[in-house]
Short mmCIF file of C-alpha atoms in Angstrom, two decimals:
data_model
loop_
_atom_site.label_atom_id
_atom_site.label_comp_id
_atom_site.label_asym_id
_atom_site.label_seq_id
_atom_site.Cartn_x
_atom_site.Cartn_y
_atom_site.Cartn_z
CA MET A 1 -133.93 171.01 -34.84
CA SER A 2 -134.07 167.79 -32.03
CA ARG A 3 -131.13 166.78 -33.52
CA LYS A 4 -129.25 169.79 -33.73
CA VAL A 5 -130.22 170.41 -29.97
CA THR A 6 -129.00 166.68 -29.04
CA ALA A 7 -125.69 167.49 -30.85
CA GLU A 8 -125.39 171.18 -29.11
CA PHE A 9 -126.16 169.51 -25.61
CA LEU A 10 -123.31 166.70 -26.25
CA GLY A 11 -121.00 169.02 -28.02
CA THR A 12 -121.24 171.47 -25.05
CA PHE A 13 -120.73 168.57 -22.52
CA ILE A 14 -117.78 167.32 -24.28
CA LEU A 15 -116.14 170.88 -23.94
CA VAL A 16 -116.94 171.05 -20.10
CA PHE A 17 -115.94 167.62 -19.45
CA PHE A 18 -112.44 167.86 -21.31
CA GLY A 19 -111.47 171.68 -20.19
CA VAL A 20 -113.09 171.88 -16.99
CA GLY A 21 -112.14 168.31 -16.31
CA ALA A 22 -108.67 169.14 -16.92
CA ALA A 23 -108.54 171.86 -14.62
CA VAL A 24 -110.17 170.35 -11.77
CA LEU A 25 -108.64 166.77 -12.15
CA MET A 26 -105.17 167.46 -13.61
CA GLY A 27 -104.54 171.06 -13.09
CA ASP A 28 -101.96 170.29 -10.84
CA LYS A 29 -100.02 167.99 -13.01
CA ILE A 30 -100.47 170.23 -16.60
CA GLY A 31 -100.60 173.57 -15.58
CA MET A 32 -102.20 176.65 -17.50
CA LEU A 33 -100.69 175.08 -20.48
CA GLY A 34 -102.52 171.94 -20.08
CA ILE A 35 -105.50 173.44 -19.53
CA ALA A 36 -105.71 175.34 -22.30
CA LEU A 37 -104.80 172.85 -24.47
CA ALA A 38 -107.98 170.68 -23.08
CA PHE A 39 -110.41 173.53 -24.15
CA GLY A 40 -108.79 173.88 -27.72
CA LEU A 41 -109.13 169.96 -28.02
CA SER A 42 -112.60 169.95 -26.79
CA ILE A 43 -113.75 171.86 -29.49
CA VAL A 44 -111.80 170.05 -32.34
CA ALA A 45 -113.32 166.94 -31.09
CA ALA A 46 -116.84 168.37 -31.31
CA ALA A 47 -116.83 170.01 -34.03
CA TYR A 48 -115.66 167.15 -35.96
CA ALA A 49 -118.15 164.72 -34.29
CA LEU A 50 -121.13 167.18 -34.38
CA GLY A 51 -120.59 170.05 -36.40
CA ALA A 52 -122.28 168.54 -39.45
CA ILE A 53 -125.19 168.28 -37.50
CA SER A 54 -125.51 171.66 -35.70
CA GLY A 55 -122.59 173.36 -36.78
CA ALA A 56 -120.93 172.57 -33.17
CA HIS A 57 -121.62 176.09 -31.80
CA LEU A 58 -121.41 174.88 -28.09
CA ASN A 59 -122.03 178.62 -26.87
CA PRO A 60 -124.82 181.16 -26.75
CA ALA A 61 -122.49 183.95 -27.68
CA VAL A 62 -121.36 182.23 -30.72
CA SER A 63 -125.13 181.15 -31.60
CA LEU A 64 -125.76 185.17 -30.93
CA GLY A 65 -123.29 186.03 -33.19
CA MET A 66 -124.88 183.82 -35.60
CA VAL A 67 -128.19 185.40 -35.24
CA ALA A 68 -126.74 188.78 -35.66
CA ALA A 69 -124.82 187.57 -38.85
CA GLY A 70 -127.83 186.28 -40.34
CA ARG A 71 -126.87 182.72 -40.62
CA MET A 72 -129.49 181.81 -37.63
CA SER A 73 -132.85 182.44 -36.49
CA ALA A 74 -133.63 183.99 -32.75
CA GLY A 75 -135.99 180.69 -32.09
CA GLU A 76 -133.18 178.39 -33.22
CA PHE A 77 -130.83 180.56 -31.21
CA LEU A 78 -133.24 179.96 -28.02
CA GLY A 79 -133.01 176.06 -28.36
CA TYR A 80 -129.31 175.88 -28.74
CA ALA A 81 -128.92 178.38 -26.10
CA VAL A 82 -130.90 176.04 -23.54
CA ALA A 83 -129.35 172.71 -24.93
CA GLN A 84 -125.94 174.38 -24.19
CA VAL A 85 -126.61 175.56 -20.80
CA ALA A 86 -128.04 171.70 -20.04
CA GLY A 87 -124.91 170.31 -21.73
CA ALA A 88 -122.61 172.33 -19.63
CA THR A 89 -124.29 171.88 -16.49
CA VAL A 90 -124.38 168.12 -16.83
CA GLY A 91 -120.78 167.80 -17.69
CA ALA A 92 -120.00 169.80 -14.39
CA LEU A 93 -122.06 167.50 -12.63
CA ALA A 94 -120.06 164.46 -13.91
CA VAL A 95 -116.66 166.21 -13.47
CA TYR A 96 -117.61 166.96 -9.66
CA ALA A 97 -119.05 163.55 -9.32
CA ILE A 98 -115.69 161.89 -10.35
CA ALA A 99 -113.79 164.40 -8.40
CA SER A 100 -115.59 163.45 -5.48
CA GLY A 101 -114.36 160.26 -5.75
CA LYS A 102 -110.78 161.43 -4.47
CA ALA A 103 -110.70 161.46 -0.89
CA ASP A 104 -109.11 164.90 -0.40
CA TYR A 105 -111.08 166.87 -2.79
CA ALA A 106 -113.52 169.13 -1.20
CA LEU A 107 -115.73 171.73 -3.64
CA ALA A 108 -115.04 174.61 -1.15
CA SER A 109 -111.46 174.69 -1.29
CA HIS A 110 -110.91 172.71 -4.62
CA GLY A 111 -113.60 174.59 -6.77
CA LEU A 112 -114.93 173.35 -9.96
CA GLY A 113 -113.21 175.30 -12.63
CA GLN A 114 -115.81 178.26 -12.07
CA ASN A 115 -114.98 181.72 -13.92
CA GLY A 116 -114.49 184.65 -11.47
CA TYR A 117 -112.03 187.73 -10.92
CA GLY A 118 -111.17 190.01 -7.96
CA ALA A 119 -109.89 189.43 -4.32
CA GLY A 120 -109.05 185.55 -4.24
CA TYR A 121 -109.31 184.54 -7.67
CA LEU A 122 -106.34 183.40 -9.49
CA GLY A 123 -104.50 186.90 -10.71
CA GLU A 124 -106.92 189.03 -8.59
CA TYR A 125 -107.91 191.24 -11.86
CA SER A 126 -110.37 193.90 -11.67
CA LEU A 127 -114.08 193.94 -12.84
CA LEU A 128 -113.22 196.13 -15.54
CA ALA A 129 -110.22 193.73 -16.69
CA ALA A 130 -112.48 190.71 -16.54
CA LEU A 131 -115.14 192.57 -18.43
CA LEU A 132 -112.80 193.75 -20.81
CA PHE A 133 -111.06 190.51 -21.18
CA GLU A 134 -114.23 188.27 -21.92
CA ALA A 135 -115.60 190.84 -24.37
CA ILE A 136 -112.51 191.16 -26.64
CA ALA A 137 -111.64 187.52 -26.28
CA THR A 138 -115.08 186.58 -27.27
CA PHE A 139 -115.43 189.08 -30.12
CA ILE A 140 -112.07 187.42 -31.30
CA PHE A 141 -113.27 183.77 -30.88
CA VAL A 142 -116.57 184.51 -32.79
CA THR A 143 -115.13 186.47 -35.25
CA VAL A 144 -112.89 183.30 -36.44
CA ILE A 145 -115.71 181.14 -36.16
CA LEU A 146 -117.82 183.42 -38.86
CA GLY A 147 -114.84 183.45 -40.83
CA ALA A 148 -113.92 180.02 -40.69
CA THR A 149 -117.43 178.63 -41.56
CA GLN A 150 -118.20 181.39 -44.16
CA GLU A 151 -118.69 180.38 -47.82
CA GLY A 152 -115.42 180.14 -49.54
CA ALA A 153 -113.30 179.25 -46.25
CA PRO A 154 -111.34 175.61 -46.38
CA GLY A 155 -113.94 173.78 -44.25
CA ALA A 156 -112.30 170.89 -43.46
CA MET A 157 -109.68 173.14 -41.47
CA ALA A 158 -112.35 174.93 -39.65
CA GLY A 159 -112.46 172.92 -36.47
CA LEU A 160 -108.82 173.05 -36.10
CA ALA A 161 -108.67 176.64 -36.50
CA ILE A 162 -111.70 177.29 -34.42
CA GLY A 163 -110.01 174.84 -31.27
CA LEU A 164 -106.27 176.64 -31.75
CA THR A 165 -107.78 179.89 -31.35
CA LEU A 166 -109.78 178.99 -28.23
CA ALA A 167 -106.56 177.14 -26.87
CA GLY A 168 -104.61 180.62 -27.65
CA ILE A 169 -107.20 182.25 -25.69
CA HIS A 170 -106.96 180.32 -22.54
CA LEU A 171 -103.20 181.17 -22.76
CA VAL A 172 -103.99 184.72 -22.74
CA GLY A 173 -106.51 184.71 -19.91
CA ILE A 174 -106.61 181.88 -17.79
CA ASN A 175 -105.09 183.94 -14.74
CA VAL A 176 -107.76 186.97 -15.71
CA THR A 177 -111.06 185.09 -15.51
CA GLY A 178 -110.14 181.08 -15.78
CA VAL A 179 -111.68 182.24 -19.27
CA SER A 180 -115.06 181.82 -19.71
CA VAL A 181 -115.79 183.41 -23.51
CA ASN A 182 -119.14 181.12 -23.22
CA PRO A 183 -121.96 181.51 -20.83
CA ALA A 184 -122.77 177.74 -20.79
CA ARG A 185 -119.52 177.12 -19.81
CA SER A 186 -119.37 179.28 -16.89
CA VAL A 187 -123.48 178.57 -15.88
CA GLY A 188 -122.63 174.87 -15.33
CA PRO A 189 -120.00 174.99 -12.67
CA ALA A 190 -121.45 178.10 -11.28
CA LEU A 191 -124.68 176.08 -10.36
CA ILE A 192 -122.67 173.67 -8.27
CA VAL A 193 -120.34 175.66 -6.62
CA GLY A 194 -122.87 178.50 -5.71
CA GLY A 195 -121.51 181.64 -3.74
CA LYS A 196 -119.00 183.79 -5.33
CA ALA A 197 -119.24 181.66 -8.54
CA LEU A 198 -123.11 182.72 -8.74
CA ALA A 199 -122.58 186.19 -7.48
CA ASP A 200 -119.82 186.88 -10.29
CA LEU A 201 -121.77 184.87 -13.09
CA TRP A 202 -123.31 187.47 -14.78
CA VAL A 203 -120.11 188.96 -15.98
CA PHE A 204 -119.56 186.00 -17.70
CA ILE A 205 -122.81 185.85 -19.63
CA VAL A 206 -123.00 189.72 -20.48
CA ALA A 207 -119.17 190.08 -21.70
CA PRO A 208 -119.30 187.18 -23.80
CA LEU A 209 -122.49 187.77 -25.53
CA ALA A 210 -122.03 191.41 -26.20
CA GLY A 211 -118.42 190.13 -27.77
CA GLY A 212 -120.53 187.67 -29.95
CA ALA A 213 -122.91 190.45 -30.97
CA VAL A 214 -120.57 192.75 -32.04
CA ALA A 215 -118.64 190.20 -34.10
CA GLY A 216 -122.13 189.05 -35.84
CA VAL A 217 -122.83 192.58 -36.48
CA LEU A 218 -119.57 193.32 -37.91
CA HIS A 219 -119.62 190.19 -40.20
CA ALA A 220 -123.18 190.91 -41.28
CA ALA A 221 -121.94 194.60 -42.71
CA GLY A 222 -119.31 192.84 -44.43
CA VAL A 223 -116.51 194.11 -42.31
CA THR A 224 -114.87 190.68 -41.86
CA ARG A 225 -116.95 188.94 -44.35
CA ALA A 226 -114.76 187.63 -47.73
CA ASP A 227 -117.28 189.18 -50.13
CA GLY A 228 -117.39 192.38 -47.93
CA SER A 229 -120.87 192.96 -49.20
#
C-alpha cells in the first residue's frame, strides 16, 4: 500500500505541475488549447510511469468511482485521497515558487490556476452551470477510466485514451470553471490562493465526487461494463 500511496502522490504532483504550471507560467503564450493539452499529457505521462503501481487515479473522484464500482476498498480510497491532495498541494507550491521568480508575478492578480465560477472568473458562469459541468464532465471522465481499464479492454492504450478525454473536457470547460473534475487538483491551488478560491472550493469537491460515484454505480450495475452483468 505504501508504494501505491507514494505513486499517487507523485502522479498527482505531475498532474498539477504540468496542468497548473502550463496555465500559470505559459497561459498567455499557449492559450486554452495548450493548457488543455498539458492536462491531458500529464495524465498520459503519469499513467505510463506509475499506473502499474497504483492504477494512476490521481483524483479522489476516480478513486471513489472505483469504490462504487467494487474495484477498491474504502480504506484504500482514504489512503489514495490523502496522497492525492498532498501531491496536488506540493505541485501547486512548486508552480508558485517558480512563478514567484518572475518580477511582475503577483498571486493576487495572476492567480495559481485555481478553479472558480461567477463574477470576475473567466466566462462568469453561474453556480448551477459550474455544478452541472463538473458533475457531468467527471461522470464522463470516470466512465472512460472504468471502461478503459476493465478486463478485456486494450490495456496498452488506456493511458492515452484517458489523457485525451481529460484534454477534451478542458477544451469544453476551461471557460466555465477552469476545469477541476478532480477535488485534489482544486484543493492544492485554493489552499495557497485563499479567499474566493477557498470559498468556491466546495463546488469542486462535491460535484466531481458525485459524478465519479454515479459513474462507479452504473459500472457496477453493468450499464457501462463490457460484460453487462
